[in-house]
Amino acid sequence: MATTRAVVLARIPEGAPRPEDFALATLPVAEPAEGQVTVQVQALSLDPYIRSTLGGRHLGDAPVGVGDLIPGRAIATVVDSPDGALPAGTLVLAETGWRECAVVPVSAATVVTVPDGVPATAALGALGMPGLTAYAAHERHLRPRLGDTVVISSATGGVGAVAGQLARLAGARAVAIVGSEAKAAMAVEHLGYAAAVVRGADGWAERLREACPDRIDGYLHMGDQTTLDVVAEQLAVGARVSLCGLMDQYNNGAPTTMRAGAIMAARAEVHGMVVYDHHDLAAKHAARVGALIASGDLTLHEDRYVGLDRAPEAFARLMTGQNNGKVVVQVGD
């Protein structure tokens, strides 16, 4: 039986995960049966939802215990297909976990198609689940109109970078909330935000108010409790709020609450964003965002690491807000 290098859980993280919570291991790779293929992983997608599976549960996903393979999706190349359903050399998107080689069902492997000139890793980010999350929130929750002010927290991450650009392209004034001055510069200069505010900096609530003189019409939340509180007090009447991610909850923080009085005063709509509810938009998302990337109107924003052994470090940085873009770990060539 063949083997593969993999990343497993070494211990249940307490709070934000650290690289030492993970370990490299050698796992067996079985021969593929009919209806299965063996794939060689090319690039792993690292996503915040993985944190809630480590010793716990994420919307029905099985909990990951000590010694278990870390879950995750990847772009991979088919190297063995007993029934020929997916020929060798086919590039697919599949749930492989953090490893170099895996056997997956043909039914769970999606052939990767991206527009000419667009890198295949876009299928993990702007054209993958993060991009669909941003697109669904944009279309169904935020619904920006010409001249609206739309605020995006975690604005340079995998979801935020796409959502902010979609808001701008819709004619809204997109304002970024980020974690550092470097990210603020990136948001404005690289992603086209009209303004960027560093959360937690002295006087940042007032700077957000200055950046949003007509108050906030749409807000995509992927931040902490303090960020949610500050934004809630600056909502415009009729504002739309999409609760997409609770970063402090991922790392075992206190339960997040909302300021009911501020929501009532703004007559605001508040939506819970679960991307699994919006797969009916997948084709429209792929066509729209794919065309925007191909034309250069929407910028891909990736935070790339090379080597499977760097996945624990990359994930720890992601979960402490140190990433700058969609986190991708290049495993193969």
XYZ file of C-alpha atoms in Angstrom:
333
model
C 0.000 0.000 0.000
C 1.270 3.472 -0.880
C 1.661 6.252 1.667
C 1.396 10.028 1.678
C 2.542 12.902 3.810
C -0.307 14.540 5.694
C -1.073 17.029 8.477
C -2.970 15.707 11.508
C -4.201 17.293 14.722
C -1.569 16.989 17.469
C -3.704 18.570 20.219
C -7.015 20.410 20.557
C -6.271 24.156 20.206
C -7.085 26.439 23.102
C -8.128 29.759 21.637
C -6.330 30.701 18.446
C -4.556 27.684 16.907
C -0.764 27.544 16.886
C 1.537 25.633 14.546
C 2.408 23.152 17.283
C -1.253 22.092 17.463
C -0.570 20.184 14.228
C 1.895 17.510 13.172
C 3.183 15.989 9.950
C 2.373 12.307 9.594
C 2.571 9.502 7.059
C -0.803 7.979 6.174
C -1.671 5.001 3.958
C -3.247 5.502 0.538
C -5.479 2.634 -0.571
C -5.905 1.491 -4.149
C -8.890 3.247 -5.731
C -11.988 1.122 -6.253
C -14.534 1.524 -9.037
C -16.150 4.945 -8.674
C -13.025 6.374 -7.032
C -9.902 8.165 -8.243
C -6.479 8.788 -6.797
C -5.473 12.448 -6.912
C -2.231 14.322 -6.357
C -2.874 17.571 -4.473
C -1.610 20.730 -6.150
C -2.965 23.486 -3.883
C -4.815 23.440 -0.562
C -7.454 25.945 0.499
C -7.194 27.091 4.127
C -10.479 28.465 5.447
C -11.648 29.749 8.850
C -14.471 27.196 9.135
C -11.857 24.481 9.705
C -11.161 25.930 13.159
C -14.626 25.010 14.418
C -14.115 21.360 13.421
C -11.003 20.965 15.602
C -12.391 19.175 18.618
C -15.881 20.479 17.847
C -18.426 20.548 15.059
C -19.162 22.858 12.149
C -22.702 22.727 10.756
C -22.801 18.936 10.776
C -19.166 18.288 9.866
C -17.553 15.532 11.901
C -15.339 16.761 14.755
C -11.593 16.393 14.247
C -9.861 14.623 17.118
C -6.211 14.190 18.037
C -4.455 12.156 15.354
C -7.130 12.835 12.737
C -6.450 14.286 9.293
C -7.217 18.002 9.034
C -10.101 18.509 6.573
C -9.998 20.841 3.610
C -10.575 21.162 -0.103
C -7.910 21.249 -2.748
C -7.180 21.468 -6.418
C -5.678 18.134 -7.415
C -4.640 16.155 -10.494
C -6.136 12.725 -11.183
C -3.334 10.152 -11.331
C -5.305 6.873 -11.251
C -8.864 6.237 -12.433
C -9.765 2.519 -12.592
C -12.995 3.004 -14.565
C -11.765 5.997 -16.589
C -14.613 8.224 -15.423
C -12.086 10.988 -14.814
C -9.025 10.468 -17.027
C -5.543 10.805 -15.603
C -4.348 14.386 -15.826
C -7.787 15.904 -15.133
C -7.657 18.833 -12.718
C -10.396 18.562 -10.067
C -11.668 20.262 -6.937
C -12.151 17.780 -4.088
C -12.249 17.399 -0.319
C -8.848 15.804 0.140
C -7.833 17.020 3.569
C -4.352 18.348 4.268
C -2.266 15.734 2.444
C -0.313 15.244 -0.733
C -2.246 12.304 -2.155
C -5.814 11.084 -1.602
C -8.467 8.689 -2.895
C -11.817 10.415 -3.420
C -15.175 9.437 -4.947
C -15.640 10.460 -8.574
C -19.033 11.871 -7.562
C -17.324 14.263 -5.131
C -14.674 15.522 -7.572
C -15.551 18.566 -9.682
C -13.606 19.273 -12.846
C -11.886 22.658 -12.530
C -12.785 25.136 -15.246
C -11.573 28.737 -15.165
C -11.533 31.402 -17.896
C -8.456 31.706 -20.078
C -5.676 33.539 -18.306
C -7.138 32.953 -14.825
C -5.045 30.774 -12.476
C -6.601 27.480 -11.390
C -6.284 28.490 -7.721
C -9.110 30.979 -8.335
C -11.348 27.916 -7.942
C -10.335 27.863 -4.266
C -10.958 31.572 -3.694
C -12.815 34.089 -5.824
C -14.390 31.344 -7.962
C -14.765 28.925 -5.041
C -16.656 28.888 -1.761
C -15.228 32.212 -0.472
C -16.210 33.921 -3.710
C -19.689 32.375 -3.670
C -20.093 33.557 -0.080
C -19.205 37.107 -1.107
C -21.411 36.972 -4.210
C -24.451 35.622 -2.314
C -24.069 38.200 0.453
C -23.768 40.924 -2.183
C -26.777 39.788 -4.204
C -29.164 38.700 -1.472
C -28.212 40.539 1.700
C -26.342 43.779 1.015
C -27.991 44.627 -2.326
C -25.953 47.844 -2.804
C -27.444 50.682 -4.811
C -25.635 53.468 -6.608
C -24.193 55.824 -3.997
C -24.653 53.492 -1.019
C -21.896 53.077 1.542
C -20.953 49.431 2.080
C -18.543 48.463 4.862
C -16.637 45.166 4.750
C -14.783 43.832 7.792
C -11.830 41.476 7.243
C -11.832 43.386 3.992
C -8.686 41.930 2.416
C -9.428 38.259 3.173
C -10.755 35.637 0.781
C -14.404 36.681 1.161
C -13.892 40.357 1.933
C -11.675 41.131 -1.049
C -14.327 39.851 -3.455
C -17.252 41.444 -1.602
C -15.598 44.858 -1.495
C -14.834 44.823 -5.194
C -18.381 43.713 -6.079
C -19.769 46.602 -4.019
C -17.474 49.069 -5.792
C -18.416 47.702 -9.207
C -22.091 48.128 -8.289
C -21.514 51.849 -7.780
C -21.352 51.809 -3.999
C -18.696 53.459 -1.859
C -16.797 50.524 -0.379
C -15.074 51.052 2.982
C -12.683 48.496 4.456
C -12.178 47.542 8.088
C -8.793 45.845 8.438
C -6.285 44.812 11.071
C -3.171 46.797 10.123
C -1.909 49.863 8.279
C -0.326 47.597 5.672
C -3.704 45.993 4.981
C -5.344 49.422 4.850
C -2.918 50.481 2.132
C -3.505 47.213 0.278
C -7.280 47.677 0.478
C -7.195 51.122 -1.092
C -4.327 50.756 -3.552
C -4.824 47.168 -4.706
C -8.517 46.378 -4.175
C -10.069 49.759 -4.883
C -11.729 50.565 -1.569
C -12.618 54.245 -1.175
C -11.247 54.240 2.388
C -9.847 51.838 4.970
C -9.937 51.957 8.770
C -7.726 49.937 11.120
C -9.897 48.373 13.806
C -8.597 48.735 17.351
C -6.415 51.762 16.557
C -6.880 54.846 18.716
C -9.966 56.731 17.597
C -10.899 54.172 14.959
C -14.653 54.474 15.571
C -14.473 58.177 14.778
C -12.347 57.500 11.695
C -14.989 55.058 10.495
C -17.614 57.750 10.995
C -15.523 60.161 8.929
C -15.125 57.538 6.198
C -18.915 57.021 6.140
C -20.394 60.561 6.364
C -23.815 59.337 5.198
C -23.694 56.395 7.599
C -23.580 52.720 6.598
C -26.116 51.211 4.193
C -24.632 47.723 3.990
C -22.306 45.809 6.300
C -20.647 42.416 5.820
C -19.493 41.206 9.232
C -16.509 38.894 9.630
C -14.941 40.559 12.649
C -15.142 40.632 16.426
C -17.673 41.898 18.942
C -16.175 45.383 19.163
C -16.295 45.828 15.399
C -19.945 44.749 15.295
C -20.806 47.207 18.090
C -19.054 50.146 16.415
C -20.719 49.504 13.049
C -24.176 48.980 14.582
C -24.110 52.504 16.026
C -23.387 53.951 12.564
C -26.045 52.174 10.482
C -28.240 54.225 8.170
C -32.004 53.830 8.204
C -32.862 50.751 6.136
C -29.363 49.263 6.433
C -28.682 45.652 5.483
C -26.353 43.542 7.631
C -24.947 40.134 6.650
C -23.438 38.119 9.496
C -20.878 36.050 7.614
C -18.154 35.204 10.132
C -17.536 35.520 13.858
C -13.761 35.513 14.197
C -13.746 35.609 18.000
C -16.180 32.652 18.059
C -13.840 30.511 15.946
C -11.203 30.822 18.666
C -13.546 30.015 21.582
C -14.427 33.610 22.452
C -17.518 34.722 24.342
C -20.870 34.522 22.478
C -21.397 37.407 20.069
C -24.352 39.722 20.725
C -25.995 42.546 18.786
C -27.099 45.966 19.951
C -30.849 45.599 19.570
C -31.526 49.315 20.098
C -29.194 50.323 17.280
C -30.733 47.734 14.950
C -34.227 48.935 15.794
C -33.314 52.607 15.347
C -31.923 51.851 11.877
C -34.869 49.596 10.985
C -32.098 47.348 9.777
C -32.343 43.949 8.131
C -29.997 41.357 9.661
C -29.235 38.167 7.735
C -27.266 35.087 8.699
C -24.937 34.033 5.892
C -24.482 30.275 5.442
C -23.052 29.640 2.014
C -24.637 26.189 1.779
C -28.015 27.939 1.398
C -26.934 29.663 -1.812
C -25.621 26.970 -4.132
C -28.373 27.870 -6.579
C -26.283 30.985 -7.342
C -23.138 28.984 -8.172
C -23.466 29.186 -11.971
C -24.258 32.915 -11.951
C -21.404 33.535 -9.522
C -18.897 31.619 -11.648
C -19.947 33.394 -14.834
C -20.044 36.896 -13.353
C -16.913 36.779 -11.209
C -14.988 34.714 -13.762
C -15.659 37.352 -16.416
C -14.620 40.146 -14.048
C -11.326 38.414 -13.239
C -10.608 37.673 -16.875
C -11.254 41.298 -17.847
C -9.097 42.639 -15.024
C -12.022 44.411 -13.351
C -11.754 42.199 -10.268
C -8.350 41.521 -8.736
C -7.424 38.093 -7.362
C -5.942 38.462 -3.902
C -4.033 35.406 -2.638
C -1.775 34.760 0.339
C 0.345 31.869 -0.932
C 2.603 29.468 0.978
C 4.747 26.757 -0.588
C 4.977 23.270 0.919
C 2.552 21.097 2.918
C 4.714 21.563 6.013
C 3.805 25.278 6.014
C 0.057 24.645 6.308
C 0.044 24.802 10.152
C 1.888 28.131 10.133
C -0.386 29.506 7.421
C -3.515 28.437 9.296
C -2.308 29.951 12.570
C -1.676 33.246 10.774
C -5.114 33.098 9.140
C -6.863 32.576 12.464
C -5.060 35.508 14.091
C -5.820 37.866 11.202
C -2.264 37.956 9.837
C -3.194 36.713 6.386
C -3.410 39.077 3.453
C -5.790 37.527 0.951
C -7.191 34.061 0.318
C -4.810 31.571 1.959
C -3.530 28.933 -0.461
C -0.831 26.348 0.240
C 0.968 25.171 -2.879
C 1.648 21.448 -2.427
C 2.478 20.161 -5.905
C 4.139 21.711 -8.936
